Amino acid sequence: MGCVVALSVCCGQRRGGQAVALVLVDEIVGWRAGLDDLLARFAHRFGRAEPRRQALSYLVGLLSPLASKNGWTLAEAAGDATPDRMQRLLNRSAWAPDAVRDDLFAYVREHLGYDDGVLIVDETGFLKKGIKSAGVQRQYCGTAGRTENCQLGVFLAYASPQGRTPDRPGVASAPQVVRRPRPREEAGIAASVGFATKPALGLRMLERAITAGLPARWVTADEAYG
């Protein structure tokens, strides 16, 4: 799913016996209620009940303290026997990711919007073992601190005195993957998608945020983005 709101979840931090468990339960109940309210805003973007339920399970899994988050672990956390439902949500279910993104912008504007807000462009690396994921290749990965087989995801975050949240990532596609038909097909890259540099992805996200009316006075990024 394209849009994820970063909610504060305490996971694995010990604060003393049974009191820790009680605090964790209170926190989980709090952020789950907020997540339900958020999803109610764009539930109509999913044409059927099954992908709506799966989208909620997917987000809850992403916000959980799972050590590893992939199709299998997210499916198990949701109580599914296989990752088929998660994969169907991400790869084949009919829903409107751009419309969900706009709903998310409206939510952020309502709850975190501030005239002196800051838009932050940054990236992170996702280590990969295979060669079929979109944009995967051997390249420098900040997550590992060295050259590795990985994807690079570009993110846009918004920060204000009210809080902060990331926007969806854009994967920087390796040109050799995009230009070769077989890797493109295996990675699920649409024919209309061309190679995009990290600065181009960041600029595209900034344009969308500004067009959506997200108030901001500043834009920050590291030197890789000019």
XYZ file of C-alpha atoms in Angstrom:
226
model
C 0.000 0.000 0.000
C 1.294 3.431 -0.901
C 0.516 5.611 2.121
C 1.551 5.004 5.689
C 1.147 7.339 8.651
C 3.914 6.976 11.226
C 2.217 6.641 14.591
C 4.173 6.387 17.816
C 4.365 2.769 18.937
C 6.414 1.668 21.930
C 7.943 -1.713 21.237
C 10.391 -3.662 23.313
C 11.383 -0.907 25.724
C 11.320 -2.166 29.303
C 9.932 0.168 31.948
C 9.332 -2.159 34.842
C 7.287 -5.349 35.162
C 3.545 -5.382 34.781
C 3.389 -1.604 34.492
C 5.181 -1.898 31.151
C 2.495 -4.187 29.765
C -0.271 -1.866 30.963
C 1.386 1.168 29.382
C 1.889 -0.731 26.131
C -1.759 -1.814 26.054
C -2.894 1.780 26.597
C -0.605 3.017 23.824
C -1.687 0.300 21.404
C -5.377 0.990 22.048
C -4.735 4.692 21.495
C -2.920 4.433 18.181
C -5.235 1.695 16.900
C -8.260 3.935 17.498
C -6.514 6.738 15.627
C -5.658 4.380 12.787
C -9.283 3.245 12.506
C -10.362 6.897 12.259
C -7.796 7.544 9.538
C -8.768 4.505 7.483
C -12.421 5.527 7.669
C -11.440 8.565 5.598
C -10.384 6.538 2.581
C -12.240 3.247 3.002
C -14.399 4.245 0.020
C -11.285 4.152 -2.188
C -11.463 0.348 -1.992
C -14.297 -1.133 -3.999
C -14.674 -4.253 -1.876
C -14.661 -5.139 1.827
C -11.818 -7.682 1.561
C -9.111 -5.233 0.414
C -10.341 -2.702 2.992
C -9.833 -5.225 5.775
C -6.492 -6.295 4.350
C -5.287 -2.701 4.100
C -5.976 -2.256 7.815
C -4.107 -5.486 8.625
C -1.222 -4.340 6.437
C -0.874 -0.984 8.202
C -1.193 -2.534 11.662
C 1.589 -4.955 10.703
C 3.843 -2.147 9.479
C 3.345 -0.285 12.751
C 3.946 -3.380 14.873
C 7.250 -4.365 16.552
C 7.910 -7.213 14.089
C 11.660 -7.654 13.648
C 11.251 -8.389 9.939
C 8.401 -7.072 7.820
C 7.647 -8.875 4.577
C 4.706 -10.623 2.963
C 5.009 -13.685 5.177
C 5.496 -11.948 8.522
C 2.772 -9.365 7.868
C 0.393 -12.146 6.830
C 1.155 -14.166 9.958
C 0.604 -11.102 12.153
C -2.783 -10.657 10.465
C -3.699 -14.287 11.126
C -3.425 -15.360 7.480
C -2.082 -18.812 6.653
C -0.213 -17.579 3.554
C 0.895 -14.188 2.162
C -1.550 -14.467 -0.745
C -3.960 -11.841 0.588
C -1.198 -9.334 1.306
C 0.312 -9.855 -2.143
C -3.086 -9.527 -3.797
C -3.681 -6.218 -1.992
C -0.375 -4.798 -3.203
C -0.226 -6.293 -6.684
C -3.701 -7.008 -8.013
C -6.508 -5.446 -5.973
C -8.288 -2.507 -7.581
C -7.990 0.605 -5.446
C -6.923 4.222 -5.950
C -3.458 4.862 -4.455
C -3.258 8.462 -5.709
C -6.654 9.240 -4.177
C -5.556 7.624 -0.898
C -2.450 9.803 -0.992
C -4.599 12.912 -1.392
C -6.795 11.792 1.518
C -3.646 11.374 3.593
C -2.458 14.870 2.671
C -5.820 16.236 3.823
C -5.479 14.353 7.122
C -1.949 15.670 7.668
C -3.023 19.204 6.783
C -5.913 19.017 9.257
C -3.936 17.549 12.176
C -0.362 18.750 11.624
C -0.651 21.684 9.221
C 1.380 24.754 10.176
C 2.393 27.782 8.106
C 6.058 27.308 9.032
C 5.961 23.555 8.388
C 8.943 21.722 6.888
C 8.951 19.254 3.973
C 11.842 16.798 4.269
C 13.140 14.700 1.366
C 15.233 11.706 2.380
C 15.971 8.141 1.342
C 16.558 4.747 2.860
C 17.917 1.477 1.509
C 16.150 -1.881 1.557
C 18.492 -4.863 1.480
C 17.450 -7.536 -1.021
C 18.660 -11.055 -1.742
C 17.032 -11.440 -5.150
C 17.130 -9.520 -8.429
C 13.435 -9.213 -9.331
C 12.331 -6.313 -7.123
C 11.786 -2.943 -8.790
C 15.000 -0.934 -8.972
C 17.156 -3.490 -7.176
C 20.869 -3.525 -7.974
C 24.246 -3.368 -6.252
C 24.597 0.193 -5.027
C 25.548 2.099 -1.907
C 23.054 1.376 0.860
C 22.999 3.759 3.809
C 21.173 1.164 5.891
C 24.168 -1.169 5.629
C 26.830 1.534 5.300
C 28.341 -0.142 2.231
C 27.577 -1.288 -1.309
C 24.907 -3.994 -1.247
C 22.168 -5.495 -3.367
C 19.298 -3.198 -2.459
C 16.458 -0.912 -3.409
C 16.549 2.804 -2.649
C 13.303 4.390 -1.518
C 12.850 8.164 -1.548
C 10.514 9.535 1.130
C 8.847 12.854 1.802
C 8.197 13.724 5.443
C 6.282 16.641 6.913
C 7.198 18.194 10.258
C 5.582 20.922 12.319
C 5.200 21.772 16.016
C 2.120 19.513 15.981
C 4.061 16.407 14.914
C 5.541 14.710 11.869
C 4.687 12.001 9.375
C 6.213 10.437 6.237
C 4.583 10.293 2.839
C 4.746 7.219 0.673
C 8.097 6.256 -0.813
C 9.099 6.282 -4.436
C 11.553 3.595 -5.500
C 14.505 4.844 -7.530
C 14.389 2.446 -10.479
C 17.673 1.204 -11.879
C 17.881 2.156 -15.587
C 18.942 -1.333 -16.652
C 15.853 -2.815 -14.980
C 13.515 -0.302 -16.602
C 14.964 -0.671 -20.096
C 15.018 -4.465 -20.248
C 11.550 -6.011 -20.872
C 11.965 -9.207 -18.817
C 13.210 -7.584 -15.557
C 10.546 -4.874 -15.956
C 7.831 -7.517 -16.243
C 9.149 -9.554 -13.309
C 9.340 -6.454 -11.118
C 5.778 -5.436 -11.993
C 6.884 -2.112 -13.507
C 4.220 -0.659 -15.802
C 5.191 0.161 -19.378
C 4.403 3.832 -18.704
C 7.014 4.085 -15.911
C 10.440 5.309 -16.947
C 13.709 5.739 -15.105
C 13.578 8.376 -12.363
C 16.511 9.756 -10.407
C 16.252 10.359 -6.675
C 16.053 14.161 -7.073
C 13.306 13.745 -9.693
C 11.292 11.546 -7.340
C 11.761 14.025 -4.508
C 10.654 16.935 -6.690
C 7.590 15.004 -7.824
C 6.588 14.374 -4.205
C 7.123 18.017 -3.285
C 4.936 19.146 -6.174
C 2.146 16.810 -5.073
C 2.323 18.001 -1.470
C 2.245 21.666 -2.457
C -0.583 21.093 -4.939
C -2.536 19.368 -2.149
C -2.237 22.540 -0.068
C 0.104 21.211 2.601
C 1.421 24.378 4.304
C 5.223 24.636 4.448
C 7.814 27.380 4.493
C 10.921 25.180 4.273
C 12.204 22.232 2.255
C 15.217 20.246 3.457
C 17.263 17.448 1.885
C 20.848 16.246 1.969
C 23.486 17.073 -0.646
C 22.472 14.174 -2.924
C 19.381 16.171 -3.868
C 21.207 19.338 -4.856
